[in-house]
XYZ file of C-alpha atoms in Angstrom:
751
model
C 143.713 57.899 137.513
C 146.037 60.108 135.537
C 149.179 59.630 133.530
C 149.740 56.387 131.690
C 146.852 54.168 132.705
C 146.295 50.496 132.853
C 144.251 50.370 129.715
C 141.429 48.332 131.180
C 140.381 51.054 133.568
C 140.738 54.102 131.353
C 142.219 57.505 132.077
C 140.447 59.399 134.742
C 139.580 62.999 135.327
C 140.669 65.020 138.313
C 138.973 67.934 139.979
C 136.536 68.912 142.655
C 132.842 69.598 142.177
C 129.791 70.337 144.271
C 126.955 68.173 145.508
C 123.536 69.288 144.367
C 120.992 66.973 145.980
C 120.454 64.120 148.388
C 120.588 60.337 148.403
C 120.698 59.357 152.049
C 119.065 62.637 152.822
C 115.702 63.975 151.774
C 115.268 66.949 149.459
C 118.145 69.146 148.304
C 121.501 70.161 149.773
C 121.299 70.933 153.430
C 118.353 68.640 154.163
C 118.470 66.479 157.248
C 119.534 62.854 156.941
C 116.804 60.325 157.585
C 119.014 57.284 158.117
C 122.673 56.393 158.556
C 124.502 54.831 155.652
C 127.139 52.088 155.555
C 129.747 50.875 158.025
C 133.086 50.309 156.266
C 135.161 47.161 156.871
C 138.220 45.996 154.933
C 137.942 42.315 154.001
C 141.320 41.847 152.298
C 144.404 43.797 151.264
C 144.492 42.233 147.813
C 145.366 44.903 145.201
C 144.493 45.576 141.549
C 140.888 44.406 142.041
C 138.788 45.068 138.962
C 135.306 43.560 139.423
C 133.120 41.911 142.056
C 129.835 39.978 142.144
C 127.827 38.060 144.733
C 127.308 34.573 143.355
C 124.163 32.441 143.520
C 125.816 30.548 146.389
C 125.763 33.722 148.508
C 129.541 34.329 148.476
C 131.511 37.269 147.095
C 133.666 36.802 143.982
C 136.418 39.272 143.042
C 138.735 39.304 140.022
C 142.107 41.028 140.229
C 144.809 41.476 137.638
C 148.591 41.326 137.381
C 149.651 44.535 135.688
C 153.048 45.747 134.459
C 156.008 44.514 136.511
C 153.935 43.748 139.598
C 154.811 40.452 141.229
C 151.978 38.041 141.909
C 149.283 36.897 139.512
C 145.774 37.579 138.252
C 143.166 35.768 140.317
C 139.515 34.990 140.828
C 138.957 34.896 144.595
C 135.922 33.763 146.585
C 135.282 35.535 149.914
C 132.967 33.576 152.175
C 129.859 35.342 153.484
C 127.379 34.236 156.144
C 123.628 34.018 155.618
C 123.293 37.747 156.426
C 125.893 38.712 153.824
C 128.622 39.558 156.356
C 132.209 38.346 155.953
C 132.601 34.861 157.413
C 136.386 35.128 157.688
C 137.460 32.802 154.912
C 138.617 33.091 151.312
C 139.597 30.747 148.466
C 141.488 31.237 145.221
C 139.064 29.841 142.662
C 141.429 30.350 139.740
C 144.993 31.658 139.362
C 146.152 32.758 135.918
C 149.788 32.480 137.036
C 152.505 35.041 137.737
C 153.852 34.903 134.194
C 150.491 35.234 132.509
C 149.540 38.454 130.725
C 145.849 37.764 131.439
C 144.046 40.893 132.571
C 140.607 39.833 133.931
C 138.279 42.814 134.169
C 134.655 41.773 133.678
C 132.683 39.300 135.798
C 129.016 38.331 135.597
C 127.150 35.246 136.749
C 124.921 33.576 134.204
C 121.188 34.231 134.846
C 120.681 30.463 134.935
C 123.511 29.827 137.407
C 122.665 28.229 140.742
C 124.594 27.412 143.897
C 125.091 23.904 142.472
C 125.886 25.146 138.964
C 128.225 28.138 139.298
C 128.447 29.406 135.727
C 130.158 32.780 135.321
C 131.269 34.867 132.360
C 134.631 36.610 132.476
C 136.088 39.312 130.221
C 139.855 39.379 129.766
C 142.366 41.628 128.113
C 146.141 41.469 128.068
C 148.515 43.442 130.279
C 151.745 45.072 129.191
C 153.802 42.707 131.320
C 156.603 41.224 129.224
C 155.798 43.462 126.263
C 157.143 46.675 124.832
C 154.826 49.230 123.299
C 151.255 48.152 122.567
C 150.174 44.591 123.084
C 147.951 42.556 120.747
C 145.290 44.964 119.361
C 142.774 42.095 119.269
C 143.414 40.605 122.707
C 139.907 41.162 124.134
C 137.973 37.949 124.809
C 135.035 36.532 126.744
C 135.056 33.190 128.572
C 132.317 31.068 130.071
C 133.609 29.521 133.287
C 132.285 26.680 135.403
C 133.439 27.331 138.938
C 133.884 24.739 141.689
C 131.701 24.949 144.778
C 133.129 26.100 148.100
C 135.536 23.503 149.443
C 135.778 21.557 146.174
C 139.171 20.529 144.785
C 137.883 20.438 141.191
C 139.544 23.206 139.148
C 137.592 25.905 137.366
C 136.951 25.168 133.695
C 137.173 27.981 131.126
C 135.623 27.896 127.671
C 136.512 30.642 125.185
C 133.304 31.981 123.602
C 134.143 35.352 122.001
C 137.582 36.280 120.706
C 139.341 39.180 118.947
C 137.584 42.088 120.600
C 139.438 45.407 120.085
C 142.238 46.074 122.553
C 144.652 48.984 122.674
C 144.471 52.258 124.593
C 141.470 50.709 126.384
C 140.186 47.172 126.167
C 137.155 45.042 126.904
C 135.857 46.088 130.315
C 133.071 44.830 132.553
C 130.085 42.790 131.415
C 126.473 42.567 132.548
C 123.488 40.400 131.680
C 120.352 42.259 130.707
C 116.760 41.339 131.524
C 116.558 39.963 127.973
C 119.165 37.296 128.790
C 121.763 38.906 126.524
C 125.270 39.789 127.660
C 126.186 43.468 127.420
C 129.911 44.085 126.926
C 131.654 47.415 127.536
C 134.478 47.923 125.036
C 136.680 50.998 125.402
C 138.132 53.127 122.632
C 141.416 52.119 121.046
C 142.626 55.741 120.871
C 142.773 58.748 123.180
C 140.415 61.040 121.299
C 139.412 59.181 118.127
C 142.559 59.034 115.986
C 146.256 58.322 116.504
C 149.074 57.785 113.975
C 149.726 54.218 115.096
C 146.185 53.138 116.008
C 142.664 53.482 114.592
C 139.253 52.873 116.047
C 137.495 49.646 115.083
C 133.854 48.809 114.359
C 133.417 47.332 117.847
C 135.528 49.783 119.857
C 134.168 52.651 121.922
C 130.787 50.980 122.334
C 128.531 48.785 124.414
C 127.890 45.511 122.614
C 124.944 43.155 122.889
C 125.818 39.460 122.692
C 123.303 36.648 122.317
C 125.575 34.196 124.052
C 123.033 31.360 123.920
C 123.408 31.354 120.139
C 127.190 31.084 120.140
C 128.359 27.560 119.398
C 132.071 27.034 119.759
C 134.172 30.214 119.554
C 132.881 33.367 117.854
C 135.596 35.448 116.152
C 134.487 39.104 116.064
C 137.598 40.545 114.467
C 136.556 43.336 112.100
C 139.960 44.541 110.850
C 143.434 43.254 109.994
C 141.945 40.462 107.907
C 138.876 39.825 110.050
C 135.474 39.985 108.360
C 132.957 39.907 111.221
C 129.896 42.032 110.397
C 128.033 43.322 113.487
C 125.344 44.818 111.222
C 124.229 41.486 109.746
C 120.608 40.690 110.687
C 121.635 37.427 112.358
C 124.824 38.726 114.003
C 125.090 37.226 117.529
C 127.194 40.217 118.692
C 125.820 43.634 117.738
C 126.383 47.263 118.557
C 123.971 48.631 121.153
C 125.110 52.172 122.016
C 128.138 53.672 120.277
C 130.564 56.611 120.351
C 131.286 55.932 124.040
C 134.923 56.563 124.846
C 135.371 54.402 127.923
C 132.396 52.802 129.610
C 133.920 50.645 132.317
C 130.623 49.064 133.366
C 126.897 49.184 132.617
C 123.727 48.265 134.501
C 120.100 47.577 133.657
C 117.813 49.490 136.006
C 114.431 48.075 137.103
C 112.891 50.889 135.025
C 114.079 49.057 131.909
C 116.886 51.504 131.047
C 120.564 50.726 130.532
C 123.006 53.101 132.275
C 126.744 53.630 131.919
C 129.346 56.302 132.651
C 132.093 57.368 130.276
C 135.607 58.520 131.179
C 136.572 61.378 128.855
C 139.541 63.021 130.413
C 142.809 62.606 128.490
C 143.849 65.875 126.912
C 146.616 64.725 124.565
C 145.058 63.451 121.390
C 143.103 64.330 118.280
C 139.795 63.392 116.756
C 140.900 63.126 113.154
C 139.043 64.733 110.259
C 136.370 63.032 108.208
C 132.840 63.271 106.919
C 133.255 67.021 106.444
C 134.180 67.453 110.131
C 137.549 69.095 110.900
C 140.141 67.694 113.264
C 140.144 68.800 116.921
C 143.208 68.392 119.128
C 143.819 68.303 122.862
C 140.163 68.743 123.861
C 138.824 67.471 127.163
C 135.083 66.863 126.907
C 133.100 66.436 130.130
C 132.409 63.026 131.640
C 128.828 61.843 131.859
C 126.356 59.272 133.157
C 124.056 58.268 130.318
C 120.993 56.268 129.436
C 122.319 53.965 126.726
C 119.777 53.356 123.982
C 120.252 51.194 120.960
C 121.212 53.208 117.909
C 122.130 56.322 119.892
C 125.620 57.863 119.781
C 127.373 59.525 122.707
C 129.978 61.849 121.275
C 133.253 59.966 120.771
C 134.652 59.938 117.208
C 135.033 56.599 115.440
C 135.787 56.826 111.724
C 135.210 53.081 111.272
C 131.512 53.680 111.964
C 131.298 57.096 110.331
C 131.117 58.865 113.706
C 133.207 62.041 113.439
C 131.811 64.701 115.789
C 133.198 65.040 119.310
C 130.324 65.411 121.799
C 127.761 68.006 120.650
C 130.011 69.838 118.183
C 129.539 73.607 118.047
C 126.151 74.187 116.389
C 125.672 77.944 116.948
C 127.586 81.040 117.940
C 125.668 81.081 121.227
C 125.791 78.880 124.309
C 125.125 75.320 123.118
C 125.260 73.755 126.565
C 127.779 71.575 128.343
C 128.311 69.229 125.389
C 129.640 72.038 123.178
C 133.249 71.723 121.935
C 134.329 75.279 121.290
C 137.458 74.126 119.446
C 135.197 73.442 116.469
C 134.228 76.247 114.103
C 130.644 77.424 114.553
C 128.182 75.348 112.588
C 129.437 71.826 113.392
C 126.261 69.896 114.171
C 126.082 66.658 116.154
C 124.469 63.688 114.385
C 120.734 63.127 114.775
C 121.571 60.090 116.914
C 123.231 62.288 119.584
C 120.762 63.235 122.349
C 122.260 65.314 125.157
C 119.085 64.883 127.212
C 120.110 61.248 127.782
C 123.419 62.378 129.309
C 124.058 63.812 132.774
C 127.332 65.648 133.361
C 129.369 64.221 136.242
C 132.903 65.657 136.015
C 131.695 68.720 137.944
C 131.173 66.583 141.062
C 134.757 65.444 141.316
C 135.878 64.427 137.866
C 136.819 61.137 139.349
C 136.704 58.466 136.619
C 133.282 56.868 137.111
C 133.597 53.111 136.703
C 131.636 50.290 138.400
C 127.879 50.933 138.445
C 124.782 49.284 139.964
C 121.111 50.063 140.485
C 120.291 49.674 144.182
C 117.386 47.272 144.698
C 116.903 46.867 148.454
C 114.110 48.795 150.161
C 114.780 52.137 151.808
C 116.005 55.587 150.863
C 118.467 54.329 148.244
C 115.995 52.071 146.442
C 116.085 52.665 142.690
C 119.184 54.866 142.816
C 122.036 54.410 140.366
C 125.311 54.059 142.300
C 128.771 54.353 140.764
C 132.402 54.329 141.913
C 134.528 57.422 141.243
C 138.088 56.087 141.110
C 140.133 59.290 141.272
C 137.729 61.157 143.558
C 137.835 58.294 146.126
C 134.050 58.528 146.370
C 130.928 56.547 145.573
C 128.024 58.629 144.260
C 124.321 57.900 144.096
C 121.920 59.300 141.500
C 118.134 59.527 141.591
C 116.388 58.958 138.268
C 112.944 60.292 137.437
C 109.980 58.617 135.781
C 111.565 59.233 132.367
C 114.832 57.625 133.507
C 116.838 60.857 133.494
C 118.965 61.909 136.460
C 117.316 64.432 138.781
C 119.733 64.579 141.733
C 122.974 63.156 143.114
C 124.744 62.753 146.434
C 127.805 60.892 147.750
C 127.239 57.623 149.543
C 127.502 58.169 153.292
C 129.011 56.201 156.141
C 127.417 55.340 159.483
C 128.408 58.786 160.794
C 126.491 60.444 157.934
C 129.709 61.686 156.332
C 130.603 61.153 152.663
C 132.223 57.748 152.534
C 135.833 57.680 151.296
C 137.505 54.646 149.733
C 140.898 54.843 148.033
C 140.489 54.207 144.314
C 137.216 52.222 144.229
C 136.749 50.550 140.863
C 133.693 48.277 141.100
C 130.891 47.480 143.539
C 128.004 45.068 143.947
C 124.973 44.634 146.204
C 123.932 41.688 148.340
C 120.748 40.373 146.725
C 118.658 40.206 149.924
C 120.357 42.247 152.658
C 121.291 45.450 150.813
C 124.961 45.426 151.907
C 127.544 46.664 149.405
C 130.949 45.240 148.468
C 133.684 47.279 146.781
C 136.646 46.155 144.698
C 139.257 48.905 145.079
C 142.068 48.738 142.549
C 144.533 50.939 144.388
C 146.826 53.591 142.998
C 147.709 53.283 139.346
C 149.517 51.635 137.835
C 150.656 49.026 140.340
C 147.678 49.089 142.659
C 149.264 50.258 145.887
C 146.567 50.696 148.512
C 144.033 48.436 146.836
C 141.651 46.351 148.954
C 138.305 44.543 149.082
C 135.710 46.248 151.286
C 132.470 45.286 152.990
C 129.961 48.135 153.386
C 127.476 46.995 155.998
C 124.078 48.589 155.574
C 122.942 50.281 158.797
C 119.480 51.353 157.639
C 116.979 48.666 158.723
C 115.434 46.674 155.907
C 111.703 47.068 155.487
C 109.646 44.295 153.974
C 106.812 46.054 152.196
C 103.798 43.801 151.772
C 102.388 43.640 148.276
C 98.596 43.861 147.999
C 96.694 40.963 146.435
C 93.096 40.864 145.254
C 90.614 37.989 144.917
C 88.860 37.602 142.600
C 90.637 39.451 139.805
C 87.323 39.899 138.007
C 84.027 40.672 139.743
C 81.048 39.639 137.611
C 77.446 40.589 137.975
C 74.182 41.351 136.230
C 71.360 43.768 136.947
C 68.305 45.090 135.197
C 68.458 48.355 133.274
C 68.151 51.377 135.560
C 68.226 49.315 138.752
C 70.607 49.723 141.713
C 70.091 46.420 143.513
C 73.371 44.801 142.402
C 76.354 44.346 144.694
C 79.666 42.483 144.514
C 82.652 41.691 146.718
C 86.424 41.346 146.522
C 89.071 40.664 149.142
C 92.378 42.490 149.684
C 95.250 40.896 151.564
C 99.045 40.890 151.840
C 101.669 38.285 150.990
C 104.216 39.905 153.303
C 104.157 41.510 156.717
C 100.807 43.226 157.294
C 100.323 46.850 158.220
C 100.955 48.787 154.996
C 98.221 51.401 154.452
C 96.245 51.322 151.224
C 93.397 53.176 149.523
C 90.747 51.986 147.074
C 89.414 54.058 144.168
C 86.853 53.435 141.421
C 87.227 54.524 137.798
C 83.528 55.501 137.619
C 81.371 57.616 139.894
C 78.380 55.239 139.834
C 80.213 52.401 141.590
C 80.813 52.776 145.314
C 83.399 50.785 147.304
C 83.365 50.292 151.069
C 85.587 50.481 152.989
C 87.676 52.970 150.991
C 90.985 51.670 152.391
C 92.745 50.347 155.444
C 95.881 48.499 156.537
C 96.851 45.333 154.697
C 96.129 42.157 156.600
C 97.729 38.749 156.195
C 96.143 36.381 153.702
C 93.975 34.585 156.225
C 92.717 37.878 157.632
C 92.145 39.811 154.377
C 89.637 42.669 154.243
C 86.337 42.258 152.393
C 85.274 45.156 150.204
C 81.702 45.718 149.085
C 80.722 47.122 145.694
C 77.320 48.647 145.030
C 75.658 50.771 142.389
C 75.078 54.376 143.382
C 72.680 54.883 140.451
C 71.147 52.944 137.606
C 73.115 52.580 134.373
C 72.168 51.870 130.786
C 71.853 48.418 129.253
C 75.074 46.837 128.027
C 78.275 45.476 129.538
C 80.353 47.887 131.608
C 84.014 47.480 132.621
C 84.906 49.783 135.511
C 88.211 49.194 137.314
C 88.903 49.280 141.047
C 92.464 50.206 142.034
C 94.134 49.289 145.310
C 97.081 51.611 145.965
C 99.551 50.631 148.720
C 102.213 53.239 147.978
C 105.721 51.774 147.678
C 104.272 48.303 147.979
C 102.599 48.799 144.607
C 99.131 48.886 143.106
C 96.703 46.181 142.051
C 93.546 46.415 139.978
C 90.285 44.473 139.974
C 87.999 44.636 136.945
C 84.218 44.617 137.181
C 82.183 43.053 134.388
C 78.696 44.333 134.991
C 76.113 43.199 132.473
C 73.047 45.418 132.533
C 70.079 43.687 130.922
C 67.444 45.526 128.944
C 63.898 44.985 130.147
C 63.111 43.421 126.777
C 65.998 40.933 126.931
C 65.050 37.817 128.842
C 67.394 35.321 127.090
C 70.647 37.187 127.124
C 73.932 35.479 126.305
C 77.008 37.703 126.188
C 80.792 37.287 126.043
C 83.522 39.819 126.795
C 87.240 39.249 126.287
C 87.914 42.043 128.754
C 90.459 44.787 128.481
C 93.149 44.788 125.866
C 96.562 45.050 127.482
C 99.746 46.951 126.673
C 102.722 45.667 128.672
C 106.367 46.744 128.571
C 108.532 43.926 129.857
C 112.206 44.107 130.769
C 112.455 40.325 130.837
C 110.576 37.320 129.482
C 108.433 35.328 129.876
C 105.822 37.762 131.179
C 102.429 36.829 132.610
C 99.357 38.932 131.822
C 95.953 38.715 133.508
C 92.983 38.145 131.185
C 89.710 39.438 132.577
C 87.183 37.864 130.255
C 83.583 37.271 131.287
C 80.691 35.146 130.037
C 77.099 35.782 131.179
C 74.057 33.737 130.343
C 70.444 33.944 131.460
C 69.523 31.557 134.248
C 68.087 28.255 133.051
C 69.379 28.675 129.481
C 71.703 25.675 129.580
C 75.396 24.925 130.065
C 78.036 27.147 128.522
C 81.409 25.957 127.217
C 84.250 28.484 127.121
C 87.682 28.573 125.487
C 90.569 30.982 124.786
C 92.673 30.777 121.625
C 95.247 32.853 119.768
C 93.706 34.397 116.668
C 96.796 36.225 115.411
C 100.398 36.313 116.535
C 102.619 33.330 117.225
C 100.406 30.889 119.088
C 103.373 28.878 120.286
C 104.576 31.940 122.208
C 101.494 31.995 124.503
C 100.351 29.563 127.159
C 97.057 29.956 129.024
C 97.032 28.848 132.642
C 93.444 27.624 132.166
C 92.063 28.216 128.646
C 88.553 27.156 129.725
C 88.187 29.944 132.288
C 87.173 33.475 131.196
C 89.324 35.037 133.936
C 92.761 33.451 133.594
C 96.363 34.390 132.761
C 98.453 34.193 129.606
C 102.222 33.680 129.756
C 103.973 35.263 126.778
C 107.463 34.167 125.739
C 108.522 37.134 123.608
C 107.362 40.550 122.392
C 104.608 40.836 119.841
C 101.076 41.913 118.978
C 98.664 39.137 119.854
C 94.912 39.008 119.239
C 93.191 36.596 121.615
C 89.676 35.291 121.083
C 87.334 34.156 123.854
C 84.556 31.959 122.477
C 81.531 30.562 124.318
C 78.949 28.046 123.102
C 75.465 27.572 124.550
C 73.608 24.831 122.737
C 73.668 25.876 119.078
C 74.513 29.507 119.896
C 78.077 30.837 119.787
C 79.367 34.154 121.048
C 82.935 35.414 120.796
C 84.961 38.501 121.637
C 88.553 39.621 121.161
C 91.263 41.341 123.187
C 94.675 42.515 122.009
C 97.902 42.001 123.950
C 100.634 44.438 122.975
C 103.797 43.067 124.616
C 106.732 45.420 124.128
C 110.309 45.946 125.329
C 111.656 49.101 126.991
C 112.523 51.969 124.658
C 110.733 50.662 121.575
C 109.208 53.338 119.360
C 106.957 52.875 116.313
C 108.695 52.838 112.942
C 108.649 55.966 110.802
C 107.130 55.546 107.354
C 106.946 57.398 104.046
C 105.082 56.107 100.980
C 104.908 57.276 97.392
C 103.083 56.399 94.174
C 104.810 56.933 90.849
C 101.518 58.206 89.353
C 98.539 60.060 90.788
C 96.288 59.019 87.911
C 96.321 55.938 85.697
C 94.058 54.084 83.317
C 92.022 51.083 84.409
C 94.142 47.958 83.983
C 97.476 49.783 84.195
C 99.751 49.449 87.228
C 100.784 52.126 89.674
C 104.085 51.572 91.435
C 103.948 51.983 95.219
C 107.042 52.357 97.404
C 107.324 52.413 101.197
C 110.423 53.683 103.013
C 110.617 52.949 106.739
C 113.185 53.293 109.501
C 113.156 51.847 112.976
C 115.067 51.737 116.256
C 115.776 48.011 115.900
C 113.520 47.042 118.815
C 112.367 44.416 119.600
C 115.631 42.906 118.482
C 114.530 39.324 117.812
C 111.330 39.655 115.750
C 112.890 39.612 112.299
C 112.800 43.290 111.337
C 110.103 45.375 109.697
C 107.083 43.911 107.911
C 104.784 45.691 105.451
C 101.121 45.300 104.503
C 99.269 47.131 101.696
C 95.467 47.409 101.590
C 92.598 49.407 100.062
C 90.832 51.667 102.551
C 87.140 52.074 101.777
C 87.085 54.245 98.670
C 86.713 53.099 95.078
C 84.093 50.693 93.747
C 86.310 48.248 91.914
C 88.763 45.556 92.904
C 92.358 46.394 93.817
C 95.029 43.817 93.078
C 98.502 44.153 94.627
C 101.449 42.344 93.065
C 103.091 41.878 96.500
C 100.829 43.042 99.319
C 103.441 42.285 102.014
C 106.501 43.899 100.434
C 107.939 47.386 100.801
C 107.549 47.944 97.041
C 104.545 46.709 95.107
C 102.236 47.633 92.258
C 98.460 47.978 92.228
C 95.865 47.594 89.475
C 92.220 48.685 89.538
C 89.287 46.950 87.848
C 87.051 50.024 87.560
C 87.388 53.773 87.374
C 87.308 55.741 90.590
C 89.351 57.253 93.361
C 91.167 54.742 95.573
C 92.795 55.344 98.935
C 95.654 52.890 99.495
C 97.233 52.261 102.871
C 100.590 50.809 103.864
C 101.105 49.558 107.416
C 104.629 48.848 108.685
C 105.229 47.027 111.944
C 108.270 46.037 113.968
C 106.239 43.141 115.349
C 104.704 45.243 118.135
C 104.362 48.891 117.158
C 102.829 50.028 113.879
C 102.795 53.085 111.634
C 100.679 53.691 108.543
C 100.404 56.145 105.665
C 97.901 56.513 102.836
C 98.062 57.694 99.245
C 95.204 58.452 96.814
C 95.305 57.202 93.229
C 92.643 57.946 90.576
C 91.837 55.349 87.921
C 90.053 56.499 84.740
C 88.519 54.651 81.818
C 90.724 53.951 78.838
């Protein structure tokens, strides 16, 4: 899109680039295709389509707008699909905003709790220029929760305004997407071309991706931050916060199964200026490259916004050498980007067509596209796919291909979505700007056969056993089977060289025909409890692990009674609740009496954990939210009690430990006097719902006297010492999951 744009979509770049790698092909450019792509079919000639989603009822929903002097009206339309996801030949207008309405629906997302009987959707709306001169309401962006009627029902859709007064000018509120955390992520475009204009300024919530805790919003939330509004997105309890900022025009965003949030930004209007501020000079008529980025909370992505103190365009111009593709050579040498700008999170995309990247998904069906990020390029009339590596960064790209293995062309595609079980794609094409000529709704039938990869399962999860010291006469068993179609090859490996497994692999069998695997000791091992792990690797189908608790009894120990809480666990979860296997074990000498067993939460929020069977050593724990949890497994035999502990570290994607500095106002004091201790910490804000940073001061080993802290759980405290000596004091700061600590030495002397 070029020229004067419908502000919802953004202004697009033009140009032609090259393809560097393969999506529906293997390897790099020139490699042979391994499977055909998608067969294109037009479902409807409706124009000005802006977003599409497959609902929980299995039908396709498309929103379209009424822009400028176009006749017709903005609509939400349901296209009927059969059980295989193919067009069934029918359509219904679920809601019509009316021909005279200025409503500009752009974003559409179904609620994670929606069902086919309870069709709850969220819709983002702006306001078109129809019936207006100049700019429309600069606070016209809003979010609605809608209850939609089922197919065939005559009950009208019901709309409830939930968020109002989002920024709206040169761009507006765009598409929306629910994250694995249940929060709604809202793409809000910039209000200016390049950061500053005489008649318009950026706002606190413009040029950003917002995170909204919609479950907390009662009634209507007014997020107006200027022109008399006082909403504060930085307040600790703010239900709508900034996630990633300095993003000129993210039309859409998507959470990938790898736990990363991705979005593209349109950058391509030349006429404008950044404005000067913060010691950064003004730049005019620059055209920074477009990019696909990993959006992390607290990171900035190169678009100036004086309201947030963001002044540098892209990567500035740090040196007189080549500073990479994010350099803006209009700046004088020496202009540094902020520390929150990380070019490694950004992948340049204007060199592959410069085509205004908009709607974006992460492909989830099996096959060669699985895990790829896919996005529509409006002006390039293409859909591109991107492979991401283990670190989430883009490593190759390739246009989506049709059933003839040619790059698939669609006029002005704006958004797309995937069928949840069949892997078909659906595209909402807006048509030519501004009026939408040539727009349509398309069905892209997947021609690559679906493969149902069976996931391996293991029983039991914990293999227990006991053997005398130095002996090799112990053996154990576990069974491997599949919950899907059998036939996937797998291998078995042991984490220690003294435990042999036979057979070493095979093809997965159905549950009733699972393979038995034998464990045996290849050599004698020392007394104590050993915890080797056996891993079953079935390739794309995934891996599973079985833990062995082998208690080796000393020759002198005839009345042994031992408890193990098993392995501590560190889990990164994209969504909650999350279930974690506990591989505890209790062993008692034969004939020593009954043993009673129980799990409990020793530290951490006990109400956030539920044990599937707290009286079994090998069980599961379901955790409701992130945190650091210490679990205790206790066993009683007569009057004897044994207990052991395991730690569960349940984190969210992208969380890093806090950074911490501490200082003492004196290195040496007299006994009885106070030394002032101060901790300064910073954090990435993750996990978002654990209440912020917490501090803990303690004495670490040295010094013979007592140490008394005035506030042991505050960032600033004072300490007194009862006797002379050298004392090492530690401060630990935690975000609820990750910790950092620092120590300082203070000497106390006699008066």
